[in-house]
Amino acid sequence: MKNTFRVLLLALILAGIWFVFRKSLDGDILSYFSLLLSISLFIIGFIIFLENRHPAQTLTWLIVFGAFPLVGFIFYFLFGRNYRKEKMFRKKFFLDKQAYQSIAGEPEAIEEKIMRMGDHQRNLFNLAHRIGNSPISFATETRILTNGEQTFSSIIEELKKAVHHIHMEYYIVRHDKIGSEIKDILVEKAKEGVKVRFLYDAVGSWKLSRTYIQELKNAGVETVAFGPVHLPFLNNKFNFRNHRKIIVIDGSVGFMGGLNIGDEYLGRNEHFGFWRDTHLMAKGEAVRTLQLIFLQDWYYSTDRSFLTDEYMSPNLPIENSHGGVQMIAGGPDNEWTVIKSIFFSMITSAKDSVWIASPYFIPDEDIFQALKIAALSGIDVRLLVPKNPDKRIVYHASRSYFPELLEAGVRIFEYKNGFMHSKIVIVDNELASIGTANMDMRSFHLNFEVNAFLYRTRSTQKLVNDYLQDILVSRELLIETFSKRNIGLKLIESTSRLLSPLL
C-alpha cells in the first residue's frame, strides 16, 4: 500500500506539473491546478479510509480536506501519513521485545516481587510488565530533581565522574550556555578514553549547529541523529519523533524526565521566564532498563548493537526498601499504546486521588472519559496546566476540554509562576509516573517516550509535596467564570480541538 501510494501520487504530481506548465501558456493554469488538487485529495482521502484509523482522526482529516484543500494537502504530507506505523517499526518492536525479555529475570523471582505489592500496585505492575516488557526493581534508589538548577548541577556532577561510558539521548539540544558546558564535558571525557555516545532527534534538534556536532565528533564522541529527514514531504517517518531524554553513566547512574538541554530550562529565556520542570535521577538496577532503551534506539539508528555484559551488567546494590521502580518505553514501535494504557489503568483504579501535571493536555476519548468518571465517582481529580502557553493551538485545544471536566468535578489549576513543563501523574499518594510523555495524543501514539513508574518510593512523596507547592502558585479555574469566555475565544478553542487528532 505504501509503495503503490507514493508511486501513484508522484506520477500524478509529475503529470500535473506538466499539464499546468502547458496550460499556463494558454492562461488556463488555475482550472488544471484545481483539478490536480482535487484528484490528489480524493486519493489521499481514500487511503485514509482504508487505513481504518480512529473515526475521529478520519473525520478530522476529511473535514480539513473539504474546508482547506491546499492547507490540508500540505498538513497531510507533514503530519498525517500513517501507513500502519506498526509495520514501519515491526523489526524494532521484535528486537526490543527480545532484549527486554533478556533482563526480565526468572518468572519465579518476578512473581515474588509482585507478591510484595498491594492489590492496587500489583494489577498495575502486571499490566505494565505484560505490555511494556519491563521488569520492576526493588533495588533502585531514585531522587526527584526539581527544576533546572537541581537537574543540570546533578547531571554535570555525575558526568564528570564517568570512567567507562556516557550514553545520552535527547529530543532537543541547543548550542547555548548550558549546551556548550555539557558539550565541553563530553569532549573532555572522550579525550580521557571514556566511550561517549550522543543520540539526538533530527527534528527536535534541527537548530543544533554543525559546529557543535563536529566538535563532538572530532573529540571521538559517537554522534548520531535519530530519524534524519532529508525530504519532509516524501519521508514517511517525519511524524514519529524521539521525545526521550536519557542519560546513562557507567551503567549504574541514570537520568530521565522532562528537561531537554537548553538555557530556557534554567529560566534564561525572557519569553518563558521561570521554567518549572521535573527530572529523575536513578541509581541501581532500574538503570539497566534505561541502558537497554538507549542501546536499542542506538541499534535502530546505526545497526550497531552493544548488548553485552560490558554495558548490561553493572554493579548493583543489595535489595532495599526504596520501593518499586519500573522504566517503561512507549512509542509507535509498541504493540500496544503502552504509556496511555498504564495512565488509563492508574486513573480507573484510583481509590482517593488522581493528580496530573502536563504542559500539553489533549487527551483521547478513553483518557477523557476516565477522568470524568473518576471525578463523578468522588475521586479527587486535579489537572495542573500552564497559564502562559508556548504553543497557541495546543493551548486553545486543551482549554476546549475544560468545561466538561469542570462540570464533572475535576479541579483545574493554571500555573502562574512562569511556564510549567512537568509531566506527572500521582495516584492515591503512593503511585506516580514521571517522564517525557505528555497527556496528549502525540505522546500516546506518535512519539518515542520513556516514563518511570514509582511504587511507594520516597520520590513519590517528594512529587506529592512539589505538586502541592505548585498548586499554591496557581489559579483554580471555576466553572462559573470559565463558562463566561467570549464567543470568539470559544470559537478558537473549538476550531483548535477539531485539529487535536493531528497535533
PDB file of N, CA, C and O in Angstrom, residues 56-107:
ATOM      1  N   ALA A  56     -12.491   9.536  14.751  1.00  0.00           N
ATOM      2  CA  ALA A  56     -12.254  10.966  14.965  1.00  0.00           C
ATOM      3  C   ALA A  56     -11.136  11.476  14.067  1.00  0.00           C
ATOM      4  O   ALA A  56     -11.219  12.572  13.500  1.00  0.00           O
ATOM      5  N   GLN A  57     -10.078  10.684  13.901  1.00  0.00           N
ATOM      6  CA  GLN A  57      -8.982  11.095  13.042  1.00  0.00           C
ATOM      7  C   GLN A  57      -9.409  11.121  11.590  1.00  0.00           C
ATOM      8  O   GLN A  57      -9.089  12.055  10.846  1.00  0.00           O
ATOM      9  N   THR A  58     -10.134  10.093  11.166  1.00  0.00           N
ATOM     10  CA  THR A  58     -10.595  10.039   9.779  1.00  0.00           C
ATOM     11  C   THR A  58     -11.481  11.228   9.449  1.00  0.00           C
ATOM     12  O   THR A  58     -11.297  11.910   8.429  1.00  0.00           O
ATOM     13  N   LEU A  59     -12.457  11.517  10.319  1.00  0.00           N
ATOM     14  CA  LEU A  59     -13.363  12.641  10.077  1.00  0.00           C
ATOM     15  C   LEU A  59     -12.622  13.970  10.102  1.00  0.00           C
ATOM     16  O   LEU A  59     -12.911  14.869   9.299  1.00  0.00           O
ATOM     17  N   THR A  60     -11.653  14.096  11.004  1.00  0.00           N
ATOM     18  CA  THR A  60     -10.894  15.345  11.082  1.00  0.00           C
ATOM     19  C   THR A  60     -10.164  15.615   9.780  1.00  0.00           C
ATOM     20  O   THR A  60     -10.212  16.731   9.243  1.00  0.00           O
ATOM     21  N   TRP A  61      -9.500  14.596   9.257  1.00  0.00           N
ATOM     22  CA  TRP A  61      -8.768  14.802   8.001  1.00  0.00           C
ATOM     23  C   TRP A  61      -9.714  15.131   6.849  1.00  0.00           C
ATOM     24  O   TRP A  61      -9.429  16.015   6.023  1.00  0.00           O
ATOM     25  N   LEU A  62     -10.833  14.450   6.781  1.00  0.00           N
ATOM     26  CA  LEU A  62     -11.780  14.717   5.696  1.00  0.00           C
ATOM     27  C   LEU A  62     -12.354  16.128   5.794  1.00  0.00           C
ATOM     28  O   LEU A  62     -12.559  16.806   4.775  1.00  0.00           O
ATOM     29  N   ILE A  63     -12.607  16.594   7.030  1.00  0.00           N
ATOM     30  CA  ILE A  63     -13.110  17.964   7.215  1.00  0.00           C
ATOM     31  C   ILE A  63     -12.050  18.982   6.792  1.00  0.00           C
ATOM     32  O   ILE A  63     -12.345  19.967   6.115  1.00  0.00           O
ATOM     33  N   VAL A  64     -10.807  18.724   7.192  1.00  0.00           N
ATOM     34  CA  VAL A  64      -9.722  19.635   6.818  1.00  0.00           C
ATOM     35  C   VAL A  64      -9.568  19.683   5.299  1.00  0.00           C
ATOM     36  O   VAL A  64      -9.400  20.760   4.712  1.00  0.00           O
ATOM     37  N   PHE A  65      -9.628  18.523   4.646  1.00  0.00           N
ATOM     38  CA  PHE A  65      -9.513  18.497   3.187  1.00  0.00           C
ATOM     39  C   PHE A  65     -10.640  19.271   2.525  1.00  0.00           C
ATOM     40  O   PHE A  65     -10.449  19.982   1.536  1.00  0.00           O
ATOM     41  N   GLY A  66     -11.859  19.112   3.094  1.00  0.00           N
ATOM     42  CA  GLY A  66     -13.002  19.793   2.491  1.00  0.00           C
ATOM     43  C   GLY A  66     -12.989  21.299   2.703  1.00  0.00           C
ATOM     44  O   GLY A  66     -13.327  22.069   1.797  1.00  0.00           O
ATOM     45  N   ALA A  67     -12.571  21.723   3.913  1.00  0.00           N
ATOM     46  CA  ALA A  67     -12.617  23.158   4.232  1.00  0.00           C
ATOM     47  C   ALA A  67     -11.391  23.915   3.732  1.00  0.00           C
ATOM     48  O   ALA A  67     -11.486  25.058   3.288  1.00  0.00           O
ATOM     49  N   PHE A  68     -10.214  23.274   3.833  1.00  0.00           N
ATOM     50  CA  PHE A  68      -8.961  23.940   3.447  1.00  0.00           C
ATOM     51  C   PHE A  68      -8.145  22.996   2.570  1.00  0.00           C
ATOM     52  O   PHE A  68      -7.169  22.389   3.035  1.00  0.00           O
ATOM     53  N   PRO A  69      -8.527  22.835   1.310  1.00  0.00           N
ATOM     54  CA  PRO A  69      -7.890  21.825   0.450  1.00  0.00           C
ATOM     55  C   PRO A  69      -6.375  21.936   0.370  1.00  0.00           C
ATOM     56  O   PRO A  69      -5.660  20.956   0.598  1.00  0.00           O
ATOM     57  N   LEU A  70      -5.861  23.113   0.048  1.00  0.00           N
ATOM     58  CA  LEU A  70      -4.425  23.258  -0.130  1.00  0.00           C
ATOM     59  C   LEU A  70      -3.682  23.079   1.191  1.00  0.00           C
ATOM     60  O   LEU A  70      -2.675  22.369   1.274  1.00  0.00           O
ATOM     61  N   VAL A  71      -4.189  23.716   2.265  1.00  0.00           N
ATOM     62  CA  VAL A  71      -3.574  23.581   3.580  1.00  0.00           C
ATOM     63  C   VAL A  71      -3.645  22.130   4.054  1.00  0.00           C
ATOM     64  O   VAL A  71      -2.679  21.587   4.590  1.00  0.00           O
ATOM     65  N   GLY A  72      -4.779  21.477   3.830  1.00  0.00           N
ATOM     66  CA  GLY A  72      -4.932  20.086   4.219  1.00  0.00           C
ATOM     67  C   GLY A  72      -3.957  19.178   3.494  1.00  0.00           C
ATOM     68  O   GLY A  72      -3.398  18.241   4.076  1.00  0.00           O
ATOM     69  N   PHE A  73      -3.732  19.453   2.213  1.00  0.00           N
ATOM     70  CA  PHE A  73      -2.790  18.676   1.410  1.00  0.00           C
ATOM     71  C   PHE A  73      -1.380  18.760   2.012  1.00  0.00           C
ATOM     72  O   PHE A  73      -0.701  17.762   2.198  1.00  0.00           O
ATOM     73  N   ILE A  74      -0.956  19.976   2.363  1.00  0.00           N
ATOM     74  CA  ILE A  74       0.376  20.194   2.938  1.00  0.00           C
ATOM     75  C   ILE A  74       0.472  19.546   4.323  1.00  0.00           C
ATOM     76  O   ILE A  74       1.447  18.869   4.646  1.00  0.00           O
ATOM     77  N   PHE A  75      -0.558  19.746   5.161  1.00  0.00           N
ATOM     78  CA  PHE A  75      -0.550  19.185   6.512  1.00  0.00           C
ATOM     79  C   PHE A  75      -0.482  17.665   6.468  1.00  0.00           C
ATOM     80  O   PHE A  75       0.176  17.043   7.305  1.00  0.00           O
ATOM     81  N   TYR A  76      -1.177  17.059   5.512  1.00  0.00           N
ATOM     82  CA  TYR A  76      -1.178  15.605   5.449  1.00  0.00           C
ATOM     83  C   TYR A  76       0.222  15.069   5.194  1.00  0.00           C
ATOM     84  O   TYR A  76       0.654  14.100   5.817  1.00  0.00           O
ATOM     85  N   PHE A  77       0.955  15.700   4.270  1.00  0.00           N
ATOM     86  CA  PHE A  77       2.299  15.231   3.972  1.00  0.00           C
ATOM     87  C   PHE A  77       3.248  15.460   5.140  1.00  0.00           C
ATOM     88  O   PHE A  77       4.195  14.697   5.351  1.00  0.00           O
ATOM     89  N   LEU A  78       2.977  16.504   5.917  1.00  0.00           N
ATOM     90  CA  LEU A  78       3.845  16.769   7.060  1.00  0.00           C
ATOM     91  C   LEU A  78       3.524  15.881   8.251  1.00  0.00           C
ATOM     92  O   LEU A  78       4.422  15.384   8.931  1.00  0.00           O
ATOM     93  N   PHE A  79       2.231  15.672   8.534  1.00  0.00           N
ATOM     94  CA  PHE A  79       1.848  15.069   9.814  1.00  0.00           C
ATOM     95  C   PHE A  79       0.907  13.870   9.723  1.00  0.00           C
ATOM     96  O   PHE A  79       0.733  13.181  10.715  1.00  0.00           O
ATOM     97  N   GLY A  80       0.314  13.620   8.582  1.00  0.00           N
ATOM     98  CA  GLY A  80      -0.799  12.690   8.578  1.00  0.00           C
ATOM     99  C   GLY A  80      -0.539  11.291   8.105  1.00  0.00           C
ATOM    100  O   GLY A  80      -1.334  10.399   8.372  1.00  0.00           O
ATOM    101  N   ARG A  81       0.561  11.050   7.414  1.00  0.00           N
ATOM    102  CA  ARG A  81       0.730   9.753   6.798  1.00  0.00           C
ATOM    103  C   ARG A  81       1.047   8.685   7.833  1.00  0.00           C
ATOM    104  O   ARG A  81       2.015   8.796   8.575  1.00  0.00           O
ATOM    105  N   ASN A  82       0.236   7.663   7.830  1.00  0.00           N
ATOM    106  CA  ASN A  82       0.328   6.635   8.852  1.00  0.00           C
ATOM    107  C   ASN A  82       0.993   5.365   8.322  1.00  0.00           C
ATOM    108  O   ASN A  82       1.929   4.847   8.901  1.00  0.00           O
ATOM    109  N   TYR A  83       0.472   4.880   7.178  1.00  0.00           N
ATOM    110  CA  TYR A  83       0.986   3.661   6.561  1.00  0.00           C
ATOM    111  C   TYR A  83       1.115   2.519   7.562  1.00  0.00           C
ATOM    112  O   TYR A  83       2.056   1.730   7.497  1.00  0.00           O
ATOM    113  N   ARG A  84       0.235   2.472   8.503  1.00  0.00           N
ATOM    114  CA  ARG A  84       0.295   1.431   9.535  1.00  0.00           C
ATOM    115  C   ARG A  84       1.673   1.413  10.202  1.00  0.00           C
ATOM    116  O   ARG A  84       2.547   0.615   9.880  1.00  0.00           O
ATOM    117  N   LYS A  85       1.822   2.327  11.130  1.00  0.00           N
ATOM    118  CA  LYS A  85       3.122   2.552  11.755  1.00  0.00           C
ATOM    119  C   LYS A  85       3.682   1.283  12.403  1.00  0.00           C
ATOM    120  O   LYS A  85       4.888   1.125  12.526  1.00  0.00           O
ATOM    121  N   GLU A  86       2.783   0.328  12.791  1.00  0.00           N
ATOM    122  CA  GLU A  86       3.291  -0.890  13.414  1.00  0.00           C
ATOM    123  C   GLU A  86       4.124  -1.701  12.420  1.00  0.00           C
ATOM    124  O   GLU A  86       5.044  -2.415  12.802  1.00  0.00           O
ATOM    125  N   LYS A  87       3.803  -1.602  11.120  1.00  0.00           N
ATOM    126  CA  LYS A  87       4.608  -2.281  10.110  1.00  0.00           C
ATOM    127  C   LYS A  87       5.941  -1.564   9.928  1.00  0.00           C
ATOM    128  O   LYS A  87       6.978  -2.190   9.716  1.00  0.00           O
ATOM    129  N   MET A  88       5.897  -0.244   9.997  1.00  0.00           N
ATOM    130  CA  MET A  88       7.095   0.551   9.797  1.00  0.00           C
ATOM    131  C   MET A  88       8.165   0.224  10.837  1.00  0.00           C
ATOM    132  O   MET A  88       9.355   0.198  10.540  1.00  0.00           O
ATOM    133  N   PHE A  89       7.726  -0.024  12.084  1.00  0.00           N
ATOM    134  CA  PHE A  89       8.675  -0.270  13.169  1.00  0.00           C
ATOM    135  C   PHE A  89       8.624  -1.714  13.662  1.00  0.00           C
ATOM    136  O   PHE A  89       9.008  -1.992  14.792  1.00  0.00           O
ATOM    137  N   ARG A  90       8.145  -2.616  12.822  1.00  0.00           N
ATOM    138  CA  ARG A  90       7.967  -4.004  13.269  1.00  0.00           C
ATOM    139  C   ARG A  90       9.284  -4.641  13.685  1.00  0.00           C
ATOM    140  O   ARG A  90       9.365  -5.313  14.714  1.00  0.00           O
ATOM    141  N   LYS A  91      10.331  -4.432  12.898  1.00  0.00           N
ATOM    142  CA  LYS A  91      11.628  -5.018  13.235  1.00  0.00           C
ATOM    143  C   LYS A  91      12.118  -4.505  14.576  1.00  0.00           C
ATOM    144  O   LYS A  91      12.589  -5.269  15.415  1.00  0.00           O
ATOM    145  N   LYS A  92      11.984  -3.189  14.808  1.00  0.00           N
ATOM    146  CA  LYS A  92      12.416  -2.616  16.074  1.00  0.00           C
ATOM    147  C   LYS A  92      11.613  -3.198  17.228  1.00  0.00           C
ATOM    148  O   LYS A  92      12.152  -3.480  18.305  1.00  0.00           O
ATOM    149  N   PHE A  93      10.312  -3.397  17.021  1.00  0.00           N
ATOM    150  CA  PHE A  93       9.463  -3.943  18.078  1.00  0.00           C
ATOM    151  C   PHE A  93       9.942  -5.319  18.516  1.00  0.00           C
ATOM    152  O   PHE A  93      10.101  -5.600  19.716  1.00  0.00           O
ATOM    153  N   PHE A  94      10.199  -6.213  17.563  1.00  0.00           N
ATOM    154  CA  PHE A  94      10.609  -7.568  17.926  1.00  0.00           C
ATOM    155  C   PHE A  94      12.002  -7.596  18.550  1.00  0.00           C
ATOM    156  O   PHE A  94      12.249  -8.340  19.502  1.00  0.00           O
ATOM    157  N   LEU A  95      12.921  -6.791  18.030  1.00  0.00           N
ATOM    158  CA  LEU A  95      14.255  -6.740  18.614  1.00  0.00           C
ATOM    159  C   LEU A  95      14.215  -6.199  20.043  1.00  0.00           C
ATOM    160  O   LEU A  95      14.892  -6.714  20.932  1.00  0.00           O
ATOM    161  N   ASP A  96      13.408  -5.146  20.257  1.00  0.00           N
ATOM    162  CA  ASP A  96      13.280  -4.580  21.598  1.00  0.00           C
ATOM    163  C   ASP A  96      12.668  -5.589  22.562  1.00  0.00           C
ATOM    164  O   ASP A  96      13.124  -5.739  23.702  1.00  0.00           O
ATOM    165  N   LYS A  97      11.640  -6.284  22.100  1.00  0.00           N
ATOM    166  CA  LYS A  97      10.964  -7.245  22.976  1.00  0.00           C
ATOM    167  C   LYS A  97      11.918  -8.355  23.417  1.00  0.00           C
ATOM    168  O   LYS A  97      11.947  -8.733  24.600  1.00  0.00           O
ATOM    169  N   GLN A  98      12.713  -8.855  22.478  1.00  0.00           N
ATOM    170  CA  GLN A  98      13.689  -9.889  22.829  1.00  0.00           C
ATOM    171  C   GLN A  98      14.715  -9.362  23.830  1.00  0.00           C
ATOM    172  O   GLN A  98      15.103 -10.064  24.765  1.00  0.00           O
ATOM    173  N   ALA A  99      15.146  -8.124  23.618  1.00  0.00           N
ATOM    174  CA  ALA A  99      16.142  -7.543  24.520  1.00  0.00           C
ATOM    175  C   ALA A  99      15.572  -7.346  25.917  1.00  0.00           C
ATOM    176  O   ALA A  99      16.238  -7.631  26.920  1.00  0.00           O
ATOM    177  N   TYR A 100      14.322  -6.861  26.014  1.00  0.00           N
ATOM    178  CA  TYR A 100      13.704  -6.651  27.323  1.00  0.00           C
ATOM    179  C   TYR A 100      13.537  -7.969  28.067  1.00  0.00           C
ATOM    180  O   TYR A 100      13.738  -8.053  29.280  1.00  0.00           O
ATOM    181  N   GLN A 101      13.174  -9.007  27.339  1.00  0.00           N
ATOM    182  CA  GLN A 101      12.977 -10.315  27.977  1.00  0.00           C
ATOM    183  C   GLN A 101      14.293 -10.861  28.540  1.00  0.00           C
ATOM    184  O   GLN A 101      14.296 -11.606  29.511  1.00  0.00           O
ATOM    185  N   SER A 102      15.416 -10.437  27.937  1.00  0.00           N
ATOM    186  CA  SER A 102      16.715 -10.934  28.389  1.00  0.00           C
ATOM    187  C   SER A 102      17.099 -10.399  29.761  1.00  0.00           C
ATOM    188  O   SER A 102      17.951 -10.983  30.434  1.00  0.00           O
ATOM    189  N   ILE A 103      16.486  -9.298  30.194  1.00  0.00           N
ATOM    190  CA  ILE A 103      16.817  -8.744  31.514  1.00  0.00           C
ATOM    191  C   ILE A 103      15.663  -8.873  32.498  1.00  0.00           C
ATOM    192  O   ILE A 103      15.732  -8.360  33.601  1.00  0.00           O
ATOM    193  N   ALA A 104      14.600  -9.567  32.089  1.00  0.00           N
ATOM    194  CA  ALA A 104      13.408  -9.645  32.936  1.00  0.00           C
ATOM    195  C   ALA A 104      13.622 -10.506  34.174  1.00  0.00           C
ATOM    196  O   ALA A 104      12.961 -10.321  35.192  1.00  0.00           O
ATOM    197  N   GLY A 105      14.529 -11.479  34.085  1.00  0.00           N
ATOM    198  CA  GLY A 105      14.763 -12.355  35.233  1.00  0.00           C
ATOM    199  C   GLY A 105      13.878 -13.593  35.187  1.00  0.00           C
ATOM    200  O   GLY A 105      13.069 -13.787  34.279  1.00  0.00           O
ATOM    201  N   GLU A 106      14.032 -14.429  36.163  1.00  0.00           N
ATOM    202  CA  GLU A 106      13.259 -15.666  36.235  1.00  0.00           C
ATOM    203  C   GLU A 106      11.803 -15.372  36.624  1.00  0.00           C
ATOM    204  O   GLU A 106      11.550 -14.486  37.445  1.00  0.00           O
ATOM    205  N   PRO A 107      10.847 -16.128  36.041  1.00  0.00           N
ATOM    206  CA  PRO A 107       9.428 -15.912  36.370  1.00  0.00           C
ATOM    207  C   PRO A 107       9.141 -16.010  37.864  1.00  0.00           C
ATOM    208  O   PRO A 107       8.320 -15.270  38.400  1.00  0.00           O
TER     209      PRO A 107
END
